[in-house]
Coordinates of C-alpha atoms in Angstrom, one line a residue:
Chain A
M59 CA 82.4 129.2 89.7
T60 CA 85.8 127.8 89.0
G61 CA 85.8 126.0 92.3
S62 CA 82.7 124.0 91.6
C63 CA 83.8 123.2 88.1
S64 CA 87.2 122.0 89.4
K65 CA 85.7 119.7 92.0
R66 CA 83.4 118.0 89.6
K67 CA 86.1 117.8 87.0
N68 CA 88.7 116.4 89.2
V69 CA 88.1 112.8 88.6
K70 CA 88.1 113.2 84.8
M71 CA 91.3 115.1 84.7
S72 CA 93.6 112.5 83.2
K73 CA 91.2 111.7 80.4
T74 CA 90.8 115.3 79.3
L75 CA 94.5 115.6 79.3
T76 CA 94.8 112.8 76.8
G77 CA 92.4 114.6 74.5
L78 CA 88.9 113.5 75.4
G79 CA 86.1 115.6 76.8
A80 CA 87.6 118.9 75.9
G81 CA 84.2 120.5 75.8
L82 CA 83.1 119.0 79.0
C83 CA 84.2 121.6 81.5
V84 CA 82.5 124.3 79.4
S85 CA 79.1 122.8 79.8
L86 CA 79.7 122.1 83.5
F87 CA 80.9 125.6 83.9
L88 CA 77.8 127.0 82.2
A89 CA 75.5 124.8 84.2
A90 CA 77.1 125.9 87.4
F91 CA 76.9 129.5 86.3
G92 CA 73.3 129.2 85.2
A93 CA 72.3 128.1 88.7
T94 CA 73.3 131.4 90.2
A95 CA 71.1 134.0 88.4
Q96 CA 72.6 136.2 85.7
P97 CA 76.3 136.7 85.3
V98 CA 77.7 139.7 87.0
Y99 CA 79.2 142.5 84.9
D100 CA 83.0 142.2 85.0
P101 CA 84.7 145.7 85.1
M102 CA 88.0 144.2 84.0
R103 CA 86.8 142.6 80.8
P104 CA 89.4 143.7 78.2
S105 CA 86.8 145.1 75.9
M106 CA 85.5 147.1 78.8
S107 CA 88.8 148.9 79.2
P108 CA 88.2 152.5 79.9
L109 CA 90.4 153.7 77.1
A110 CA 88.9 151.3 74.7
P111 CA 86.1 152.5 72.6
L112 CA 83.7 149.8 71.6
A113 CA 85.4 146.5 71.0
T114 CA 85.9 146.2 67.3
G115 CA 87.4 143.6 65.0
P116 CA 89.0 140.6 66.6
T117 CA 87.0 139.4 69.6
A118 CA 83.7 140.7 68.4
Q119 CA 84.1 139.5 64.9
G120 CA 86.0 136.4 65.9
S121 CA 83.2 135.1 68.1
Q122 CA 80.8 135.3 65.2
A123 CA 83.1 133.8 62.6
E124 CA 82.9 130.1 62.1
L125 CA 86.0 128.3 63.4
D126 CA 87.6 125.3 61.8
P127 CA 88.6 122.7 64.4
K128 CA 90.7 120.9 61.9
L129 CA 92.8 124.1 61.4
G130 CA 93.4 124.8 65.1
N131 CA 90.2 126.8 65.4
L132 CA 91.3 129.4 62.9
P133 CA 88.3 131.2 61.5
V134 CA 87.0 129.8 58.2
G135 CA 88.0 131.9 55.2
P136 CA 90.3 132.2 52.2
G137 CA 93.9 131.6 53.4
A138 CA 93.0 129.7 56.6
E139 CA 94.6 126.5 55.4
D140 CA 97.8 128.1 54.2
T141 CA 98.1 130.1 57.4
Y142 CA 97.7 127.0 59.5
Y143 CA 100.4 125.0 57.7
Q144 CA 102.7 128.0 57.6
C145 CA 102.4 128.8 61.3
V146 CA 101.9 125.8 63.4
G147 CA 105.3 124.3 62.9
C148 CA 106.6 126.2 65.9
H149 CA 103.6 127.3 68.0
S150 CA 99.9 126.6 68.2
T151 CA 97.3 128.8 66.6
A152 CA 96.5 130.1 70.1
I153 CA 99.0 132.9 69.9
I154 CA 97.6 134.0 66.5
R155 CA 94.0 133.9 67.6
Q156 CA 94.8 136.2 70.5
Q157 CA 95.9 139.1 68.3
R158 CA 94.1 142.3 67.1
L159 CA 96.8 144.3 65.4
T160 CA 97.4 147.0 62.9
D161 CA 98.4 146.0 59.4
D162 CA 101.8 147.5 60.0
R163 CA 102.3 145.3 63.0
W164 CA 101.4 142.2 61.0
D165 CA 103.9 143.1 58.3
Y166 CA 106.5 143.5 61.0
L167 CA 105.7 140.2 62.7
W168 CA 105.9 138.5 59.4
T169 CA 109.5 139.6 58.9
W170 CA 110.3 139.0 62.6
M171 CA 109.1 135.4 62.3
I172 CA 111.4 135.0 59.3
D173 CA 114.5 136.9 60.4
E174 CA 114.5 136.2 64.1
Q175 CA 112.7 132.9 64.5
G176 CA 113.6 131.0 61.4
M177 CA 110.3 130.8 59.6
Q178 CA 110.7 129.6 56.0
E179 CA 109.4 132.2 53.5
P180 CA 106.6 130.8 51.3
E181 CA 106.0 131.7 47.7
P182 CA 105.0 135.4 47.3
E183 CA 101.4 134.6 46.4
I184 CA 101.0 132.4 49.4
A185 CA 102.6 135.0 51.6
E186 CA 100.2 137.6 50.3
Q187 CA 97.3 135.4 51.0
I188 CA 98.3 134.5 54.5
L189 CA 99.0 138.2 55.4
A190 CA 95.6 139.2 54.0
Y191 CA 94.0 136.4 56.1
L192 CA 95.7 137.6 59.3
K193 CA 94.9 141.2 58.6
T194 CA 91.3 140.3 58.0
H195 CA 90.7 138.1 61.0
F196 CA 93.0 139.4 63.7
S197 CA 92.9 143.1 63.1
S198 CA 92.4 146.3 65.1
E199 CA 91.6 148.1 61.9
R200 CA 88.6 146.2 60.6
Chain B
M134 CA 82.0 109.1 80.4
T135 CA 82.3 109.9 84.0
D136 CA 82.1 106.4 85.2
K137 CA 84.9 105.1 83.0
I138 CA 87.3 107.6 84.5
T139 CA 87.7 107.3 88.1
D140 CA 91.3 106.9 88.8
G141 CA 93.6 109.6 87.5
R142 CA 96.7 107.8 88.4
S143 CA 96.4 104.8 86.2
D144 CA 96.2 107.0 83.2
K145 CA 99.1 109.0 84.3
A146 CA 101.2 105.9 84.8
E147 CA 100.5 105.0 81.2
I148 CA 101.8 108.4 80.0
A149 CA 104.9 108.0 82.0
D150 CA 105.6 104.7 80.4
E151 CA 105.7 106.1 76.9
P152 CA 109.3 107.2 76.6
T153 CA 108.9 109.0 73.3
R154 CA 105.8 110.9 74.1
R155 CA 107.4 114.2 74.6
T156 CA 109.3 113.9 71.3
I157 CA 106.2 113.0 69.5
L158 CA 104.4 116.0 70.9
K159 CA 107.2 118.3 69.9
A160 CA 107.4 116.8 66.4
T161 CA 103.8 116.8 65.6
G162 CA 103.0 120.1 67.3
L163 CA 99.8 118.7 68.6
T164 CA 98.8 119.0 72.2
A165 CA 95.6 117.8 73.9
L166 CA 95.7 121.0 75.9
G167 CA 95.0 123.0 72.8
A168 CA 91.3 122.6 73.4
Y169 CA 91.6 124.4 76.7
V170 CA 93.0 127.7 75.3
G171 CA 91.2 130.6 76.8
M172 CA 89.6 128.5 79.5
N173 CA 90.3 128.1 83.2
I174 CA 92.2 124.9 83.8
P175 CA 90.0 123.0 86.2
F176 CA 92.5 120.3 87.2
E177 CA 92.8 120.2 91.0
G178 CA 95.0 118.6 93.5
N179 CA 97.2 116.7 91.2
L180 CA 100.9 117.3 91.6
M181 CA 102.1 115.3 88.6
A182 CA 104.0 118.3 87.6
L183 CA 106.5 117.6 90.3
A184 CA 106.8 114.0 89.3
Q185 CA 109.6 112.6 87.1
G186 CA 109.3 112.0 83.4
M187 CA 106.3 114.1 82.8
S188 CA 105.5 115.8 79.5
E189 CA 104.8 119.5 79.1
E190 CA 101.0 118.8 79.2
D191 CA 101.2 117.3 82.6
I192 CA 102.4 120.6 84.0
M193 CA 98.9 122.1 83.7
S194 CA 97.5 119.3 85.9
G195 CA 99.4 120.9 88.8
K196 CA 98.1 124.3 88.0
N197 CA 94.7 124.9 89.5
G198 CA 92.3 127.5 88.0
L199 CA 94.8 129.2 85.7
V200 CA 93.6 130.5 82.4
L201 CA 95.5 129.0 79.5
L202 CA 96.5 131.6 76.9
N203 CA 98.7 129.4 74.8
D204 CA 99.4 125.6 74.9
R205 CA 102.6 125.7 72.8
P206 CA 104.5 127.4 74.3
L207 CA 102.8 127.1 77.6
N208 CA 101.4 130.5 78.9
A209 CA 98.8 130.7 81.6
E210 CA 97.6 133.5 83.9
T211 CA 96.0 133.5 87.3
P212 CA 92.6 135.0 88.1
A213 CA 92.9 137.7 90.7
H214 CA 91.0 135.9 93.5
L215 CA 93.4 133.0 93.3
L216 CA 96.3 135.3 94.1
D217 CA 95.1 136.0 97.7
D218 CA 97.9 134.1 99.5
D219 CA 100.8 136.1 100.9
V220 CA 103.1 133.6 99.2
T221 CA 101.8 132.4 95.8
P222 CA 101.8 128.6 95.8
Y223 CA 103.0 126.6 92.8
K224 CA 99.5 125.7 91.7
H225 CA 98.6 129.4 91.3
F226 CA 101.8 130.7 89.9
F227 CA 101.5 132.0 86.3
I228 CA 103.4 130.5 83.4
R229 CA 105.3 132.6 80.8
N230 CA 107.3 130.3 78.6
N231 CA 109.0 131.5 75.5
G232 CA 110.1 128.1 74.3
F233 CA 109.9 124.5 75.4
V234 CA 110.6 123.2 78.9
P235 CA 113.9 121.3 78.6
D236 CA 113.8 117.6 79.1
S237 CA 116.3 117.9 82.0
A238 CA 113.8 120.0 83.8
L239 CA 110.9 117.7 83.0
D240 CA 112.9 114.8 84.4
M241 CA 114.1 117.0 87.3
D242 CA 117.6 115.9 86.5
A243 CA 120.3 118.4 87.6
E244 CA 123.2 116.0 87.1
G245 CA 126.3 117.8 85.9
W246 CA 124.6 121.2 85.8
T247 CA 127.0 124.1 86.0
L248 CA 126.7 127.9 86.0
T249 CA 129.4 129.8 84.1
I250 CA 130.2 133.5 84.9
D251 CA 132.4 135.0 82.3
G252 CA 133.1 138.0 80.1
E253 CA 134.2 141.3 81.8
V254 CA 135.3 139.5 85.0
D255 CA 138.7 139.0 86.6
T256 CA 138.3 135.3 86.9
A257 CA 135.7 133.3 85.0
L258 CA 133.9 130.8 87.2
E259 CA 132.2 127.5 86.4
L260 CA 130.2 126.5 89.4
S261 CA 128.3 123.3 90.1
I262 CA 125.1 123.7 92.1
G263 CA 127.0 122.1 95.0
E264 CA 129.7 124.8 94.8
L265 CA 127.1 127.5 94.6
K266 CA 125.6 126.2 97.8
S267 CA 128.8 125.7 99.7
R268 CA 130.7 128.8 98.6
F269 CA 128.0 131.5 99.1
E270 CA 125.6 132.5 101.8
E271 CA 122.1 131.0 101.3
V272 CA 119.3 133.5 101.3
T273 CA 115.5 133.2 101.0
L274 CA 113.6 136.2 99.7
R275 CA 110.0 136.7 98.9
L276 CA 110.0 138.3 95.5
V277 CA 107.4 139.4 93.0
L278 CA 107.8 138.2 89.5
E279 CA 105.6 140.0 86.9
C280 CA 105.6 139.6 83.2
G281 CA 106.4 142.9 81.4
G282 CA 103.3 142.3 79.3
N283 CA 100.9 141.9 82.2
G284 CA 97.8 144.0 81.3
R285 CA 98.6 143.9 77.6
A286 CA 95.0 142.8 76.8
F287 CA 93.7 146.3 77.7
F288 CA 95.7 148.2 75.0
N289 CA 93.8 149.5 72.0
P290 CA 94.8 148.9 69.2
G291 CA 96.0 145.6 70.4
A292 CA 99.6 145.0 71.2
S293 CA 101.2 141.7 70.0
G294 CA 101.9 138.8 72.3
N295 CA 99.9 136.9 74.9
Q296 CA 96.9 138.9 76.0
W297 CA 97.5 138.9 79.7
T298 CA 94.8 140.7 81.7
T299 CA 95.9 141.0 85.4
G300 CA 97.3 137.6 86.2
A301 CA 100.8 137.4 85.0
V302 CA 102.2 138.1 88.5
G303 CA 103.0 136.1 91.5
C304 CA 105.1 136.4 94.7
A305 CA 107.0 133.3 95.9
D306 CA 109.7 132.5 98.4
W307 CA 112.9 132.0 96.4
T308 CA 116.0 130.4 97.9
G309 CA 119.5 130.7 96.5
V310 CA 122.5 132.9 96.7
R311 CA 122.8 136.6 96.0
L312 CA 123.6 137.4 92.4
S313 CA 125.9 140.1 93.6
D314 CA 127.9 137.7 95.8
V315 CA 128.6 135.4 92.8
L316 CA 129.4 138.2 90.4
N317 CA 131.7 139.8 93.0
A318 CA 133.5 136.5 93.5
A319 CA 134.3 136.5 89.8
G320 CA 135.4 140.2 90.1
I321 CA 133.6 142.7 88.0
K322 CA 135.9 144.7 85.7
S323 CA 135.4 148.4 85.3
S324 CA 134.5 147.8 81.7
A325 CA 131.3 145.9 82.7
V326 CA 128.1 147.4 81.5
Y327 CA 125.4 144.7 81.2
T328 CA 124.7 141.1 82.0
A329 CA 123.7 138.5 79.4
H330 CA 121.7 135.5 80.6
H331 CA 121.8 132.2 78.9
S332 CA 119.9 128.9 79.3
D333 CA 119.4 125.6 77.5
D334 CA 115.6 125.6 76.8
P335 CA 114.8 124.4 73.3
H336 CA 113.6 126.9 70.7
L337 CA 110.1 126.4 69.3
S338 CA 111.6 125.8 65.8
G339 CA 113.7 123.0 67.1
D340 CA 116.9 124.8 65.8
P341 CA 119.5 123.9 68.4
D342 CA 121.5 127.0 67.5
K343 CA 118.7 129.4 68.4
E344 CA 118.4 130.9 71.8
V345 CA 114.8 131.1 73.0
I346 CA 115.4 134.2 75.0
S347 CA 118.6 135.8 76.3
R348 CA 118.1 139.0 78.3
G349 CA 120.2 140.9 80.7
V350 CA 120.2 143.9 83.0
P351 CA 122.5 146.9 83.6
I352 CA 125.4 145.8 85.8
E353 CA 124.2 148.2 88.6
K354 CA 120.9 146.4 88.7
A355 CA 122.6 143.0 88.8
L356 CA 124.7 144.1 91.8
A357 CA 121.8 145.7 93.6
E358 CA 119.8 144.3 96.5
G359 CA 117.2 141.6 95.6
G360 CA 118.7 139.7 92.7
I361 CA 119.4 136.0 93.4
I362 CA 120.4 132.8 91.7
A363 CA 117.7 130.5 93.0
W364 CA 117.3 126.7 93.2
A365 CA 114.2 126.5 95.3
M366 CA 110.7 128.0 95.1
N367 CA 108.6 127.9 98.2
G368 CA 111.0 125.5 99.8
E369 CA 111.0 122.9 97.0
P370 CA 113.3 122.5 94.1
I371 CA 112.2 124.9 91.4
P372 CA 109.4 123.1 89.4
A373 CA 110.2 122.3 85.8
V374 CA 108.1 125.0 84.2
H375 CA 109.6 127.7 86.5
G376 CA 113.2 127.0 85.7
F377 CA 114.6 123.8 87.3
P378 CA 117.4 123.5 88.4
L379 CA 118.6 127.1 88.5
R380 CA 117.0 130.4 87.6
L381 CA 117.6 134.1 88.2
V382 CA 115.2 136.2 90.1
I383 CA 115.8 139.9 89.5
P384 CA 112.9 141.6 91.1
G385 CA 111.5 144.9 89.9
Y386 CA 112.3 144.3 86.3
P387 CA 110.1 142.6 83.8
G388 CA 110.0 138.8 84.5
S389 CA 112.0 138.1 81.4
A390 CA 115.1 139.4 83.1
S391 CA 114.8 136.5 85.5
Q392 CA 116.2 133.8 83.2
K393 CA 115.0 130.3 83.8
Y394 CA 117.2 127.2 83.3
V395 CA 120.2 129.6 83.6
N396 CA 123.6 128.1 82.9
R397 CA 125.7 131.1 82.0
I398 CA 125.8 134.8 83.0
Q399 CA 128.1 136.6 80.7
I400 CA 129.2 140.1 81.7
R401 CA 129.3 142.5 78.7
D402 CA 130.9 145.8 77.9
Q403 CA 127.7 147.0 76.1
E404 CA 124.0 146.6 76.4
H405 CA 123.2 143.0 75.7
D406 CA 121.8 142.2 72.2
G407 CA 120.6 138.7 72.8
A408 CA 117.2 137.1 71.8
K409 CA 114.4 139.4 72.8
M410 CA 116.7 142.3 73.9
T411 CA 116.3 144.1 70.5
G412 CA 113.6 145.3 68.2
Y413 CA 110.3 145.8 70.0
S414 CA 110.8 143.0 72.6
Y415 CA 110.7 144.3 76.2
R416 CA 111.2 147.8 74.8
V417 CA 109.0 151.0 74.9
P418 CA 109.1 154.1 72.8
A419 CA 111.6 156.7 74.0
Y420 CA 108.9 159.3 73.8
P421 CA 105.1 159.3 74.3
V422 CA 103.2 158.1 71.2
A423 CA 99.6 158.1 70.1
P424 CA 97.9 154.6 70.2
G425 CA 98.7 152.7 67.0
T426 CA 101.8 154.7 66.1
E427 CA 104.5 152.8 64.2
V428 CA 107.6 153.6 66.2
P429 CA 111.0 153.2 64.4
E430 CA 113.1 150.5 66.0
E431 CA 115.9 152.8 66.9
D432 CA 113.5 154.8 69.0
M433 CA 112.7 151.9 71.3
V434 CA 114.4 151.7 74.7
V435 CA 114.7 148.8 77.1
L436 CA 112.0 148.5 79.7
T437 CA 113.5 148.6 83.2
D438 CA 111.6 149.1 86.5
M439 CA 108.0 147.9 86.4
P440 CA 105.5 150.5 87.5
V441 CA 103.7 150.6 90.9
K442 CA 100.6 148.3 90.9
S443 CA 98.0 146.6 93.1
L444 CA 95.5 143.8 92.8
I445 CA 92.3 143.1 94.7
T446 CA 92.4 139.4 95.6
F447 CA 89.5 139.3 98.0
P448 CA 86.6 139.1 97.4
Q449 CA 86.3 137.7 93.9
S450 CA 84.8 140.1 91.4
G451 CA 81.0 139.7 91.5
A452 CA 80.8 138.9 95.2
Q453 CA 77.7 139.9 97.2
A454 CA 77.7 141.9 100.4
A455 CA 75.0 143.0 102.8
A456 CA 74.3 146.7 102.3
G457 CA 75.2 148.9 105.2
E458 CA 77.6 146.3 106.7
A459 CA 81.4 146.5 106.7
M460 CA 83.2 143.9 104.6
E461 CA 86.9 143.3 104.2
V462 CA 88.5 144.0 100.8
R463 CA 92.1 143.0 100.5
G464 CA 94.9 142.4 98.1
H465 CA 98.6 143.1 97.3
A466 CA 100.6 146.1 96.2
W467 CA 104.1 146.1 94.7
S468 CA 106.4 148.3 92.6
G469 CA 109.4 147.9 90.5
S470 CA 111.4 150.2 92.7
G471 CA 110.3 148.2 95.8
D472 CA 108.6 151.0 97.7
V473 CA 104.9 151.1 97.9
A474 CA 103.9 154.0 100.2
S475 CA 100.1 153.7 100.3
V476 CA 97.0 152.1 98.9
D477 CA 93.6 153.8 98.6
I478 CA 90.2 152.2 97.9
S479 CA 87.2 153.8 96.1
I480 CA 83.7 152.5 95.9
D481 CA 82.4 155.4 93.8
F482 CA 84.4 155.1 90.5
G483 CA 87.3 157.1 91.8
A484 CA 85.3 160.1 93.0
T485 CA 86.5 159.6 96.6
W486 CA 89.2 157.5 98.0
T487 CA 89.8 156.0 101.5
P488 CA 93.2 154.8 102.7
A489 CA 93.6 151.1 103.2
A490 CA 95.8 149.6 105.9
L491 CA 99.1 148.6 104.2
E492 CA 101.6 146.1 105.7
A493 CA 105.3 146.5 105.4
P494 CA 106.9 144.0 103.0
V495 CA 108.8 141.1 104.6
N496 CA 111.7 142.1 102.5
K497 CA 112.3 144.6 99.7
F498 CA 110.4 143.5 96.5
A499 CA 107.9 141.3 98.3
W500 CA 104.4 142.4 97.7
Q501 CA 102.6 144.2 100.5
R502 CA 99.2 143.2 101.9
F503 CA 96.5 145.9 102.0
R504 CA 93.2 145.6 103.7
A505 CA 90.2 147.9 103.9
D506 CA 86.7 147.6 105.3
V507 CA 84.2 148.8 102.8
T508 CA 80.5 149.5 103.5
L509 CA 78.3 149.6 100.5
P510 CA 75.5 152.1 101.4
Q511 CA 72.5 150.6 99.6
A512 CA 71.5 147.6 97.5
G513 CA 72.9 147.7 94.0
Y514 CA 76.0 147.4 91.8
Y515 CA 79.3 148.8 93.0
E516 CA 82.9 148.7 91.8
V517 CA 85.8 148.6 94.2
W518 CA 88.9 150.2 92.8
A519 CA 92.4 150.0 94.3
R520 CA 95.2 152.5 93.7
A521 CA 98.7 152.1 95.0
T522 CA 101.2 155.0 95.3
D523 CA 105.0 154.7 95.6
L524 CA 107.4 156.7 97.8
N525 CA 107.8 159.3 95.0
G526 CA 104.1 160.0 95.0
V527 CA 103.5 158.2 91.7
S528 CA 100.2 156.4 91.6
Q529 CA 98.4 153.9 89.3
P530 CA 96.4 155.7 86.6
P531 CA 92.6 155.0 86.3
V532 CA 93.0 154.4 82.6
V533 CA 95.5 152.4 80.5
P534 CA 98.8 154.3 80.5
G535 CA 100.9 155.2 77.4
W536 CA 100.2 152.9 74.5
N537 CA 103.3 151.1 73.2
P538 CA 103.6 148.6 70.3
R539 CA 104.2 145.5 72.5
G540 CA 101.8 146.5 75.3
Y541 CA 104.2 146.7 78.3
G542 CA 103.8 148.3 81.7
N543 CA 100.0 148.6 82.0
N544 CA 99.5 149.4 85.7
M545 CA 95.9 150.8 85.4
Q546 CA 93.9 150.5 88.6
H547 CA 92.3 147.1 89.3
R548 CA 88.6 147.0 89.9
I549 CA 86.1 144.4 91.0
A550 CA 82.3 144.3 90.9
M551 CA 80.4 144.0 94.2
I552 CA 76.7 143.5 94.6
A553 CA 75.1 144.9 97.7
T554 CA 72.0 143.1 98.8

């Protein structure tokens, strides 16, 4: 799959790098995929991990939630905007969107970001709103 | 759209002409790569990453088929079937970056670079790369580098960090000098306990006083076989994203022990407490805990040897095979202690196992090729599972091993789907 996608995409590479055509490979990929019958079950899909019960929260929920492309594809919801501006000074939202953590771990990461990485602490109400947003959308608990 | 864009190079040249591009990207925090997070990077055959004056984004153009986990900082993993080579080529080598790639690396400019060895030594050394090359014996070793968090994606509840599945591993030929030779030249004092590695890569916050990462290893590990200070990867100067001009490669330990852009190795009289040595970083609970447990920080201990592991690199998961006919399945096995004894293969969900042929490593800490002929008895869906065992008889578990807050050391058996027709 990847191979056919790469070949067709090769010539367009530089443009996509400058920001255009981001969705392009997705459609090529799907088209290529569609040509070869149904997708084969992947035994190494993270949600299929043998220890994992059914995938809850993050990925399942995340794929349904509407994403806001203006806010780094964070899921739409109260606190999204504050979270975006608080968090993207150092890294992209990609590291946030990958998480599905316990509430305790989010509380810990919040202080880690401040104490170890130099994140500026916002006003308490804003902090509360951001943490609530993170615990809602990137949670292993809900 | 397609017709407009036929020549990749002219666009590239434009980018190279913009001297402030990198600065702008860092300041605005916007990268065009962001749109590719979670996707395979399809860019093929372009080696801009080795060219001068590139930006961080250009790096991904030299990385073929990797899945981008994070665009800032760059983190990307390699699908299993792209790791089939004995020596992982640059284009398929995973990226684990904690901070930014330094401009000196992007420019491939090693002018004036020195490596300092100080702390608990008889004579502190400050060595140019030329001195490293002339004073010490050059060695080339094939060494596995694996991120400590490889397999993190399978922990439940989730563990924080990049959600690596199986692809934060690679095995390249590294050329340099033995770490032990250089440390012994400085003279290790009896008070020496731990190394502390330092580099000049910029912190994501832009704060010049913050170290991105500064890890170390027990002095015994630093002096043991395998560890090198490398300046070449697969016969070429180490590419920017992998640590140009100098990096440590300390095999067997989590990849973070192998500092990129290394400019100082300090010898300490206590366990190092630099960036990402403390708290939960590269640490596991001192005792077994139930998934999701909050473990007090003081009960976390440093992760050392990586566990025994294997990966099926051929065929690609989902491949078809004729029922009743033998087909080769192959891959690599490695372990943090550098001693894989055997690999077994199952086509019946682990109910029965058959030994694979296992090649000796070309040197300690190189991964070892395994091969097995499998015959799928009748048409239908099969899974091929691989299980490596080390010399102590310790094998890979069929399920995710001990949960830990940061998701380290997952060496569960790798499995691929095969369809018999």
